[in-house]
């Protein structure tokens, strides 16, 4: 009997029996296919299933794990699944949970990306995306508002958000520079004005109980989750090799300037900048993928975000769409193998984007969890989250420009797209319509407009 199992039994005779790896695998597989609704929806599903229904983990331990994941760069819902899988079944459990969280959305996005790029000029597909684009602009605006309510808790944080907006909108400052500047401000501000830089957006560790759980409030930390320098070193070295070997092979076989190599390097950097969720890194992705590398157009970027919103899994999986379009359009493997090039690029980018998340959980879990709530760690992240609000607002304006003036300011204003966007904003803010329902309705409106009005 493991320490985790014995702790659960000692805590209460009514605690559930130990969960087998096969049982956990089946749940993580199911979660990968039903994880709609972005991180909030995915976390809600895990809470309902793991805390309320299955009693695999207590409310307090679940929220403690979630708070930890929210401090890390990367998709917090996927990291939370990896964390719980790791607690239950060691490294194999964490890897299985994290991979199965992502794999279904990767497969779905590859298929949808191919349909989009190969048949996007068909009236049916064009009409659907005509309605979806304004809805996506409204969704990004709502994201800025939602994160702003959580993060901008005082005038100092509001000033950081305004400064980040001006920096990226007016000065075209690189996103990493904005993140670094915000982190520095948070580091200094945490020392000078600690009351203004408490954790933003954390989940309070309430004492609510849904009955005895396998991993209960008082269950001892399992031996495999205890911090050891040797284990930390091993995980970091293995993670570094898993990054270095494919990157070295790409460089040797294709060259450093090749599209696949540059995709691997670019999305590695993107994975380390996703403080605040997927919407935080999207401005960096469009700066690099659209403006710098030219892997896809602004319109395609908006369409990719729409596809990401309508598929299960983390929203950051939009990177698979970006990579597929880039590989397909550039025909990296020749004109007769465009689909293969797109698939290879999507899989490669997914690897480089999510590898850091696994390393953060498996290596940093035992270490960083002990520092949770320590201001010197959380103050920079609070400032970064505030800066992210301004960056996301800029992204919304970027999308709105390309949707409402598809041919530039010199061209005509698209009044119908504007009406769809306004309707989407009302639906989101007034009626709190779910994102997937909003996109479905907007797509239907766009199809009707294209087929019957134009």
CSV table of C-alpha atoms in Angstrom, one decimal:
chain,number,residue,atom,x,y,z
A,1,UNK,CA,0.0,0.0,0.0
A,2,UNK,CA,1.4,3.4,-1.0
A,3,UNK,CA,1.7,6.3,1.4
A,4,UNK,CA,-1.1,8.1,-0.5
A,5,UNK,CA,-3.4,5.1,-0.1
A,6,UNK,CA,-2.6,4.5,3.6
A,7,UNK,CA,-3.1,8.2,4.3
A,8,UNK,CA,-6.6,8.1,2.7
A,9,UNK,CA,-7.6,5.1,4.6
A,10,UNK,CA,-6.3,6.5,7.9
A,11,UNK,CA,-8.2,9.7,7.2
A,12,UNK,CA,-11.6,8.0,7.0
A,13,UNK,CA,-12.9,4.5,6.6
A,14,UNK,CA,-15.4,5.9,4.1
A,15,UNK,CA,-12.7,7.2,1.7
A,16,UNK,CA,-12.9,5.8,-1.8
A,17,UNK,CA,-10.7,2.9,-2.8
A,18,UNK,CA,-7.5,3.5,-4.5
A,19,UNK,CA,-7.9,4.6,-8.2
A,20,UNK,CA,-6.2,2.3,-10.7
A,21,UNK,CA,-4.2,3.7,-13.5
A,22,UNK,CA,-6.7,2.3,-15.9
A,23,UNK,CA,-9.6,4.1,-14.3
A,24,UNK,CA,-7.7,7.4,-14.3
A,25,UNK,CA,-6.6,6.9,-17.9
A,26,UNK,CA,-10.3,6.4,-18.9
A,27,UNK,CA,-11.3,9.6,-17.2
A,28,UNK,CA,-8.4,11.7,-18.7
A,29,UNK,CA,-9.3,10.3,-22.2
A,30,UNK,CA,-12.9,11.3,-21.7
A,31,UNK,CA,-11.9,14.7,-20.4
A,32,UNK,CA,-9.9,15.4,-23.6
A,33,UNK,CA,-13.0,15.0,-25.7
A,34,UNK,CA,-15.5,16.9,-23.6
A,35,UNK,CA,-13.3,19.8,-22.3
A,36,UNK,CA,-15.2,22.6,-23.9
A,37,UNK,CA,-15.6,26.1,-22.5
A,38,UNK,CA,-12.0,27.2,-22.1
A,39,UNK,CA,-10.1,26.9,-18.9
A,40,UNK,CA,-13.0,27.9,-16.7
A,41,UNK,CA,-15.2,25.2,-18.2
A,42,UNK,CA,-12.5,22.6,-18.1
A,43,UNK,CA,-11.6,23.3,-14.5
A,44,UNK,CA,-15.3,23.2,-13.6
A,45,UNK,CA,-15.6,19.7,-15.2
A,46,UNK,CA,-12.6,18.4,-13.3
A,47,UNK,CA,-14.0,19.9,-10.0
A,48,UNK,CA,-17.4,18.3,-10.5
A,49,UNK,CA,-16.0,14.9,-11.5
A,50,UNK,CA,-12.9,14.6,-9.3
A,51,UNK,CA,-14.1,16.5,-6.2
A,52,UNK,CA,-17.9,16.2,-6.1
A,53,UNK,CA,-18.6,12.9,-7.8
A,54,UNK,CA,-15.6,10.6,-7.7
A,55,UNK,CA,-14.0,12.0,-4.5
A,56,UNK,CA,-10.5,11.4,-5.8
A,57,UNK,CA,-9.3,14.7,-4.3
A,58,UNK,CA,-10.7,17.1,-1.7
A,59,UNK,CA,-11.9,20.6,-2.3
A,60,UNK,CA,-9.0,22.2,-0.4
A,61,UNK,CA,-6.3,20.1,-2.2
A,62,UNK,CA,-7.9,20.7,-5.6
A,63,UNK,CA,-7.8,24.5,-5.1
A,64,UNK,CA,-4.3,24.4,-3.7
A,65,UNK,CA,-3.1,22.6,-6.8
A,66,UNK,CA,-5.1,25.0,-9.0
A,67,UNK,CA,-3.5,28.1,-7.3
A,68,UNK,CA,-0.1,26.6,-7.9
A,69,UNK,CA,-0.9,26.0,-11.6
A,70,UNK,CA,-2.1,29.6,-12.0
A,71,UNK,CA,1.3,30.9,-11.0
A,72,UNK,CA,3.0,29.0,-13.8
A,73,UNK,CA,3.2,30.0,-17.5
A,74,UNK,CA,1.1,27.7,-19.6
A,75,UNK,CA,-2.5,26.5,-19.7
A,76,UNK,CA,-3.6,26.1,-16.1
A,77,UNK,CA,-6.4,23.5,-16.8
A,78,UNK,CA,-4.0,21.2,-18.6
A,79,UNK,CA,-1.4,21.6,-15.9
A,80,UNK,CA,-4.0,21.0,-13.2
A,81,UNK,CA,-4.9,17.7,-14.9
A,82,UNK,CA,-1.2,16.8,-15.1
A,83,UNK,CA,-0.7,17.7,-11.5
A,84,UNK,CA,-3.6,15.5,-10.2
A,85,UNK,CA,-2.6,12.7,-12.5
A,86,UNK,CA,1.0,13.0,-11.1
A,87,UNK,CA,-0.3,12.9,-7.5
A,88,UNK,CA,-2.3,9.8,-8.2
A,89,UNK,CA,0.1,7.7,-10.4
A,90,UNK,CA,3.5,9.3,-10.4
A,91,UNK,CA,5.1,10.5,-13.6
A,92,UNK,CA,3.2,8.1,-15.8
A,93,UNK,CA,-0.1,9.4,-14.4
A,94,UNK,CA,0.9,13.0,-15.0
A,95,UNK,CA,2.1,12.4,-18.5
A,96,UNK,CA,-1.0,10.4,-19.4
A,97,UNK,CA,-3.3,13.1,-18.0
A,98,UNK,CA,-1.5,16.0,-19.7
A,99,UNK,CA,-1.2,14.2,-23.1
A,100,UNK,CA,-4.8,13.0,-23.2
A,101,UNK,CA,-6.0,16.6,-22.3
A,102,UNK,CA,-4.3,17.8,-25.5
A,103,UNK,CA,-4.4,15.0,-28.0
A,104,UNK,CA,-8.1,15.1,-29.0
A,105,UNK,CA,-8.0,18.8,-29.8
A,106,UNK,CA,-4.8,18.3,-31.8
A,107,UNK,CA,-6.4,15.7,-34.0
A,108,UNK,CA,-9.6,17.7,-34.4
A,109,UNK,CA,-7.7,20.9,-35.3
A,110,UNK,CA,-5.6,19.1,-37.9
A,111,UNK,CA,-8.8,18.0,-39.6
A,112,UNK,CA,-10.5,21.4,-39.3
A,113,UNK,CA,-7.4,23.2,-40.4
A,114,UNK,CA,-7.2,21.1,-43.6
A,115,UNK,CA,-10.9,21.7,-44.4
A,116,UNK,CA,-10.3,25.4,-43.8
A,117,UNK,CA,-7.3,25.9,-46.0
A,118,UNK,CA,-8.3,23.4,-48.7
A,119,UNK,CA,-11.9,24.3,-49.0
A,120,UNK,CA,-12.2,27.7,-47.3
A,121,UNK,CA,-13.2,29.4,-50.5
A,122,UNK,CA,-16.3,27.4,-50.8
A,123,UNK,CA,-19.5,29.5,-50.1
A,124,UNK,CA,-20.5,27.3,-47.2
A,125,UNK,CA,-17.2,27.6,-45.4
A,126,UNK,CA,-16.7,31.3,-46.3
A,127,UNK,CA,-20.2,32.1,-45.0
A,128,UNK,CA,-19.6,30.3,-41.7
A,129,UNK,CA,-16.4,32.2,-41.0
A,130,UNK,CA,-17.9,35.5,-42.1
A,131,UNK,CA,-20.2,35.3,-39.1
A,132,UNK,CA,-17.5,33.8,-36.7
A,133,UNK,CA,-14.9,36.6,-37.2
A,134,UNK,CA,-16.9,39.4,-35.5
A,135,UNK,CA,-17.9,37.0,-32.7
A,136,UNK,CA,-14.2,36.2,-32.0
A,137,UNK,CA,-13.5,40.0,-31.7
A,138,UNK,CA,-16.3,40.2,-29.1
A,139,UNK,CA,-14.9,37.2,-27.3
A,140,UNK,CA,-11.4,38.7,-27.0
A,141,UNK,CA,-12.9,42.0,-25.7
A,142,UNK,CA,-14.8,40.0,-23.1
A,143,UNK,CA,-11.6,38.3,-22.1
A,144,UNK,CA,-9.9,41.6,-21.6
A,145,UNK,CA,-12.8,42.7,-19.4
A,146,UNK,CA,-12.9,39.5,-17.5
A,147,UNK,CA,-9.2,39.4,-16.7
A,148,UNK,CA,-9.3,43.2,-16.0
A,149,UNK,CA,-11.9,42.8,-13.3
A,150,UNK,CA,-9.8,40.1,-11.7
A,151,UNK,CA,-6.4,41.8,-12.1
A,152,UNK,CA,-6.8,45.6,-11.9
A,153,UNK,CA,-7.6,45.9,-8.3
A,154,UNK,CA,-6.0,49.3,-7.7
A,155,UNK,CA,-4.8,52.3,-9.7
A,156,UNK,CA,-1.2,51.1,-9.8
A,157,UNK,CA,-2.2,47.9,-11.6
A,158,UNK,CA,-4.5,49.9,-13.8
A,159,UNK,CA,-1.6,52.2,-14.8
A,160,UNK,CA,0.5,49.1,-15.6
A,161,UNK,CA,-2.3,47.9,-18.0
A,162,UNK,CA,-2.5,51.3,-19.7
A,163,UNK,CA,1.2,51.5,-20.1
A,164,UNK,CA,1.4,48.0,-21.7
A,165,UNK,CA,-1.4,49.0,-24.1
A,166,UNK,CA,0.4,52.1,-25.1
A,167,UNK,CA,3.7,50.2,-25.4
A,168,UNK,CA,2.3,47.6,-27.8
A,169,UNK,CA,-0.2,49.7,-29.7
A,170,UNK,CA,1.7,53.0,-30.2
A,171,UNK,CA,5.4,51.9,-29.8
A,172,UNK,CA,5.0,48.3,-31.2
A,173,UNK,CA,7.1,47.0,-28.3
A,174,UNK,CA,7.8,43.3,-28.3
A,175,UNK,CA,5.6,41.2,-26.0
A,176,UNK,CA,8.5,39.6,-24.1
A,177,UNK,CA,9.8,43.1,-23.3
A,178,UNK,CA,6.5,44.1,-21.9
A,179,UNK,CA,6.4,41.0,-19.7
A,180,UNK,CA,9.9,41.6,-18.5
A,181,UNK,CA,9.2,45.2,-17.6
A,182,UNK,CA,6.0,44.3,-15.8
A,183,UNK,CA,7.8,41.6,-13.8
A,184,UNK,CA,10.5,44.1,-12.8
A,185,UNK,CA,7.8,46.6,-11.7
A,186,UNK,CA,6.1,43.9,-9.7
A,187,UNK,CA,9.4,42.8,-8.1
A,188,UNK,CA,10.2,46.3,-6.9
A,189,UNK,CA,6.5,47.1,-6.1
A,190,UNK,CA,6.2,44.0,-4.0
A,191,UNK,CA,8.9,45.4,-1.8
A,192,UNK,CA,7.8,49.0,-1.7
A,193,UNK,CA,4.0,48.6,-1.7
A,194,UNK,CA,3.3,44.9,-0.9
A,195,UNK,CA,-0.4,45.6,-0.2
A,196,UNK,CA,-0.9,46.5,-3.9
A,197,UNK,CA,0.7,43.3,-5.3
A,198,UNK,CA,-1.0,40.5,-3.6
A,199,UNK,CA,-2.0,37.5,-5.7
A,200,UNK,CA,-4.5,38.5,-8.4
A,201,UNK,CA,-7.1,36.1,-9.4
A,202,UNK,CA,-6.2,33.3,-7.0
A,203,UNK,CA,-8.8,30.8,-5.9
A,204,UNK,CA,-9.5,31.0,-2.2
A,205,UNK,CA,-8.8,27.8,-0.3
A,206,UNK,CA,-12.2,27.4,1.2
A,207,UNK,CA,-13.0,24.6,3.6
A,208,UNK,CA,-16.0,23.2,1.8
A,209,UNK,CA,-16.1,19.4,1.9
A,210,UNK,CA,-17.9,16.9,-0.4
A,211,UNK,CA,-17.1,13.9,1.8
A,212,UNK,CA,-13.9,11.9,2.4
A,213,UNK,CA,-11.6,11.9,-0.6
A,214,UNK,CA,-8.8,9.6,-1.6
A,215,UNK,CA,-6.4,12.6,-1.5
A,216,UNK,CA,-8.0,14.3,1.5
A,217,UNK,CA,-7.1,17.5,3.4
A,218,UNK,CA,-4.9,15.6,5.8
A,219,UNK,CA,-3.6,12.9,3.5
A,220,UNK,CA,0.2,12.9,3.7
A,221,UNK,CA,2.1,13.9,0.6
A,222,UNK,CA,3.0,10.7,-1.3
A,223,UNK,CA,6.7,9.9,-1.4
A,224,UNK,CA,7.0,10.6,-5.1
A,225,UNK,CA,5.8,14.2,-4.6
A,226,UNK,CA,8.3,15.0,-1.8
A,227,UNK,CA,11.0,17.4,-2.9
A,228,UNK,CA,14.4,15.9,-3.6
A,229,UNK,CA,17.3,17.6,-5.4
A,230,UNK,CA,18.2,14.4,-7.2
A,231,UNK,CA,14.6,14.1,-8.6
A,232,UNK,CA,14.5,17.8,-9.6
A,233,UNK,CA,17.8,17.4,-11.4
A,234,UNK,CA,16.7,14.3,-13.2
A,235,UNK,CA,13.4,15.8,-14.4
A,236,UNK,CA,15.1,19.0,-15.6
A,237,UNK,CA,17.8,17.1,-17.5
A,238,UNK,CA,15.3,14.8,-19.2
A,239,UNK,CA,13.1,17.8,-20.1
A,240,UNK,CA,16.1,19.6,-21.5
A,241,UNK,CA,17.1,16.6,-23.6
A,242,UNK,CA,13.5,16.2,-24.9
A,243,UNK,CA,13.7,19.8,-26.1
A,244,UNK,CA,17.4,19.8,-27.2
A,245,UNK,CA,17.4,16.5,-29.3
A,246,UNK,CA,14.5,17.4,-31.7
A,247,UNK,CA,15.7,21.0,-31.9
A,248,UNK,CA,19.3,19.9,-32.7
A,249,UNK,CA,18.0,17.4,-35.3
A,250,UNK,CA,15.8,20.1,-37.0
A,251,UNK,CA,18.9,22.4,-37.1
A,252,UNK,CA,21.2,19.8,-38.5
A,253,UNK,CA,18.7,18.4,-41.1
A,254,UNK,CA,16.9,21.6,-42.1
A,255,UNK,CA,19.0,24.5,-41.0
A,256,UNK,CA,18.4,27.1,-38.4
A,257,UNK,CA,16.4,29.4,-40.7
A,258,UNK,CA,14.1,26.6,-41.9
A,259,UNK,CA,10.4,27.2,-41.1
A,260,UNK,CA,10.1,24.0,-38.9
A,261,UNK,CA,13.2,25.0,-36.9
A,262,UNK,CA,12.0,28.5,-36.4
A,263,UNK,CA,8.5,27.3,-35.4
A,264,UNK,CA,10.1,25.1,-32.8
A,265,UNK,CA,12.1,27.9,-31.4
A,266,UNK,CA,9.4,30.5,-31.6
A,267,UNK,CA,6.7,28.4,-29.8
A,268,UNK,CA,9.2,27.4,-27.1
A,269,UNK,CA,9.5,31.0,-26.3
A,270,UNK,CA,5.7,31.4,-26.5
A,271,UNK,CA,5.2,28.6,-24.0
A,272,UNK,CA,7.3,30.4,-21.5
A,273,UNK,CA,5.3,33.6,-21.8
A,274,UNK,CA,1.7,32.4,-21.3
A,275,UNK,CA,1.2,33.9,-17.8
A,276,UNK,CA,-2.5,34.8,-17.6
A,277,UNK,CA,-3.7,32.1,-20.0
A,278,UNK,CA,-3.9,31.7,-23.8
A,279,UNK,CA,-5.3,35.2,-24.4
A,280,UNK,CA,-2.1,36.5,-22.9
A,281,UNK,CA,0.2,34.8,-25.4
A,282,UNK,CA,-2.0,35.4,-28.5
A,283,UNK,CA,-0.6,38.9,-29.1
A,284,UNK,CA,2.9,37.4,-29.1
A,285,UNK,CA,1.8,34.7,-31.5
A,286,UNK,CA,0.3,37.2,-33.9
A,287,UNK,CA,3.3,39.5,-33.7
A,288,UNK,CA,5.6,36.6,-34.6
A,289,UNK,CA,3.6,34.3,-36.7
A,290,UNK,CA,1.7,37.0,-38.7
A,291,UNK,CA,3.8,40.1,-38.7
A,292,UNK,CA,7.4,38.7,-38.5
A,293,UNK,CA,7.4,35.3,-40.0
A,294,UNK,CA,4.4,35.6,-42.3
A,295,UNK,CA,3.2,32.0,-41.6
A,296,UNK,CA,-0.4,33.1,-42.0
A,297,UNK,CA,-2.5,36.2,-42.6
A,298,UNK,CA,-4.3,38.3,-40.0
A,299,UNK,CA,-7.6,37.0,-41.2
A,300,UNK,CA,-6.4,33.4,-40.9
A,301,UNK,CA,-5.3,34.1,-37.4
A,302,UNK,CA,-8.8,35.3,-36.4
A,303,UNK,CA,-10.3,32.2,-38.1
A,304,UNK,CA,-7.8,30.0,-36.2
A,305,UNK,CA,-8.9,31.5,-32.9
A,306,UNK,CA,-12.5,30.7,-33.8
A,307,UNK,CA,-11.6,27.1,-34.5
A,308,UNK,CA,-9.8,27.0,-31.2
A,309,UNK,CA,-12.8,28.3,-29.3
A,310,UNK,CA,-15.1,25.6,-30.8
A,311,UNK,CA,-12.9,22.6,-30.1
A,312,UNK,CA,-12.2,20.8,-26.8
A,313,UNK,CA,-8.9,21.3,-25.0
A,314,UNK,CA,-6.8,24.4,-24.1
A,315,UNK,CA,-7.3,27.5,-26.3
A,316,UNK,CA,-3.5,27.7,-26.8
A,317,UNK,CA,-4.0,24.8,-29.2
A,318,UNK,CA,-4.6,27.5,-31.7
A,319,UNK,CA,-0.8,27.2,-32.2
A,320,UNK,CA,-1.5,23.9,-34.0
A,321,UNK,CA,-3.7,25.7,-36.5
A,322,UNK,CA,-1.0,28.4,-37.0
A,323,UNK,CA,1.6,25.7,-37.7
A,324,UNK,CA,-0.6,23.6,-40.0
A,325,UNK,CA,-1.4,26.6,-42.1
A,326,UNK,CA,2.2,27.7,-42.3
A,327,UNK,CA,3.5,24.3,-43.2
A,328,UNK,CA,0.6,23.7,-45.7
A,329,UNK,CA,0.9,27.0,-47.5
A,330,UNK,CA,4.6,26.9,-47.7
A,331,UNK,CA,4.5,23.3,-48.9
A,332,UNK,CA,7.6,22.4,-46.9
A,333,UNK,CA,7.7,18.9,-48.2
A,334,UNK,CA,6.9,19.8,-51.8
A,335,UNK,CA,3.6,20.7,-53.6
A,336,UNK,CA,2.3,17.1,-53.5
A,337,UNK,CA,2.7,16.7,-49.8
A,338,UNK,CA,1.2,19.9,-48.4
A,339,UNK,CA,-1.1,18.0,-46.0
A,340,UNK,CA,1.9,16.0,-44.6
A,341,UNK,CA,3.8,19.3,-44.1
A,342,UNK,CA,0.9,20.8,-42.2
A,343,UNK,CA,0.5,17.8,-40.0
A,344,UNK,CA,4.2,17.6,-39.2
A,345,UNK,CA,4.3,21.3,-38.4
A,346,UNK,CA,1.2,21.0,-36.1
A,347,UNK,CA,2.6,18.0,-34.2
A,348,UNK,CA,6.0,19.6,-33.9
A,349,UNK,CA,4.7,22.9,-32.5
A,350,UNK,CA,2.4,21.1,-30.1
A,351,UNK,CA,5.4,19.3,-28.7
A,352,UNK,CA,7.5,22.4,-28.2
A,353,UNK,CA,4.5,24.4,-26.8
A,354,UNK,CA,3.5,21.8,-24.1
A,355,UNK,CA,6.8,20.3,-23.1
A,356,UNK,CA,7.6,23.1,-20.6
A,357,UNK,CA,4.2,22.6,-18.9
A,358,UNK,CA,5.1,19.0,-18.1
A,359,UNK,CA,8.5,20.0,-16.8
A,360,UNK,CA,7.1,22.8,-14.6
A,361,UNK,CA,4.7,20.3,-13.0
A,362,UNK,CA,6.9,17.3,-12.6
A,363,UNK,CA,10.0,19.2,-11.6
A,364,UNK,CA,8.5,22.3,-9.8
A,365,UNK,CA,5.5,20.8,-8.1
A,366,UNK,CA,7.2,19.7,-4.9
A,367,UNK,CA,9.4,22.8,-4.8
A,368,UNK,CA,7.2,25.7,-5.9
A,369,UNK,CA,4.1,24.5,-3.9
A,370,UNK,CA,6.0,25.3,-0.7
A,371,UNK,CA,6.5,28.9,-1.9
A,372,UNK,CA,2.8,29.5,-2.8
A,373,UNK,CA,1.6,32.8,-1.5
A,374,UNK,CA,5.1,34.1,-0.9
A,375,UNK,CA,4.9,37.7,-2.1
A,376,UNK,CA,8.4,37.8,-3.7
A,377,UNK,CA,7.1,35.1,-6.1
A,378,UNK,CA,3.6,36.4,-6.6
A,379,UNK,CA,4.1,40.1,-7.0
A,380,UNK,CA,5.8,40.0,-10.4
A,381,UNK,CA,3.1,37.7,-11.6
A,382,UNK,CA,0.4,40.1,-10.4
A,383,UNK,CA,2.1,42.9,-12.4
A,384,UNK,CA,2.4,40.7,-15.5
A,385,UNK,CA,-1.3,39.8,-15.3
A,386,UNK,CA,-2.1,43.5,-15.2
A,387,UNK,CA,0.1,44.2,-18.2
A,388,UNK,CA,-1.7,41.3,-20.0
A,389,UNK,CA,-5.0,43.2,-19.9
A,390,UNK,CA,-3.6,46.1,-22.0
A,391,UNK,CA,-2.0,43.6,-24.4
A,392,UNK,CA,-5.3,41.7,-24.9
A,393,UNK,CA,-7.2,45.0,-25.5
A,394,UNK,CA,-4.7,45.7,-28.3
A,395,UNK,CA,-5.3,42.3,-29.7
A,396,UNK,CA,-9.1,43.0,-29.8
A,397,UNK,CA,-8.5,46.2,-31.6
A,398,UNK,CA,-6.2,44.4,-34.1
A,399,UNK,CA,-9.0,41.8,-34.8
A,400,UNK,CA,-11.7,44.5,-35.0
A,401,UNK,CA,-9.7,46.5,-37.6
A,402,UNK,CA,-9.3,43.4,-39.9
A,403,UNK,CA,-13.0,42.4,-39.4
A,404,UNK,CA,-14.6,45.8,-39.8
A,405,UNK,CA,-12.3,47.1,-42.5
A,406,UNK,CA,-11.2,43.9,-44.3
A,407,UNK,CA,-9.6,46.0,-47.1
A,408,UNK,CA,-8.0,48.5,-44.8
A,409,UNK,CA,-9.2,52.0,-43.8
A,410,UNK,CA,-9.2,53.0,-47.4
A,411,UNK,CA,-11.8,50.3,-48.1
A,412,UNK,CA,-15.5,50.2,-47.1
A,413,UNK,CA,-16.7,49.7,-43.6
A,414,UNK,CA,-18.4,46.3,-43.1
A,415,UNK,CA,-21.6,47.3,-41.3
A,416,UNK,CA,-23.0,43.8,-41.1
A,417,UNK,CA,-19.9,42.5,-39.4
A,418,UNK,CA,-20.2,45.4,-37.0
A,419,UNK,CA,-23.8,44.4,-36.2
A,420,UNK,CA,-22.8,40.8,-35.6
A,421,UNK,CA,-20.0,42.0,-33.3
A,422,UNK,CA,-22.4,44.2,-31.3
A,423,UNK,CA,-24.9,41.4,-31.0
A,424,UNK,CA,-22.2,39.1,-29.8
A,425,UNK,CA,-21.1,41.6,-27.1
A,426,UNK,CA,-24.7,41.9,-25.9
A,427,UNK,CA,-25.0,38.2,-25.8
A,428,UNK,CA,-21.8,37.8,-23.8
A,429,UNK,CA,-22.1,40.7,-21.3
A,430,UNK,CA,-25.9,40.9,-20.9
A,431,UNK,CA,-27.1,37.3,-21.3
A,432,UNK,CA,-23.8,35.4,-20.5
A,433,UNK,CA,-24.2,33.1,-23.5
A,434,UNK,CA,-21.6,30.3,-23.7
A,435,UNK,CA,-18.8,30.9,-26.2
A,436,UNK,CA,-19.5,27.7,-28.2
A,437,UNK,CA,-23.2,28.7,-28.5
A,438,UNK,CA,-22.3,32.2,-29.6
A,439,UNK,CA,-19.9,31.0,-32.3
A,440,UNK,CA,-22.5,28.5,-33.6
A,441,UNK,CA,-25.2,31.2,-33.8
A,442,UNK,CA,-22.8,33.8,-35.4
A,443,UNK,CA,-21.7,31.2,-37.9
A,444,UNK,CA,-25.3,30.6,-38.9
A,445,UNK,CA,-26.0,34.3,-39.2
A,446,UNK,CA,-22.9,34.7,-41.4
A,447,UNK,CA,-24.0,31.7,-43.6
A,448,UNK,CA,-27.4,33.3,-44.1
A,449,UNK,CA,-25.9,36.6,-45.0
A,450,UNK,CA,-23.5,35.2,-47.5
A,451,UNK,CA,-26.0,32.8,-49.2
A,452,UNK,CA,-29.1,35.0,-49.3
A,453,UNK,CA,-28.0,38.6,-49.0
A,454,UNK,CA,-24.8,38.7,-51.1
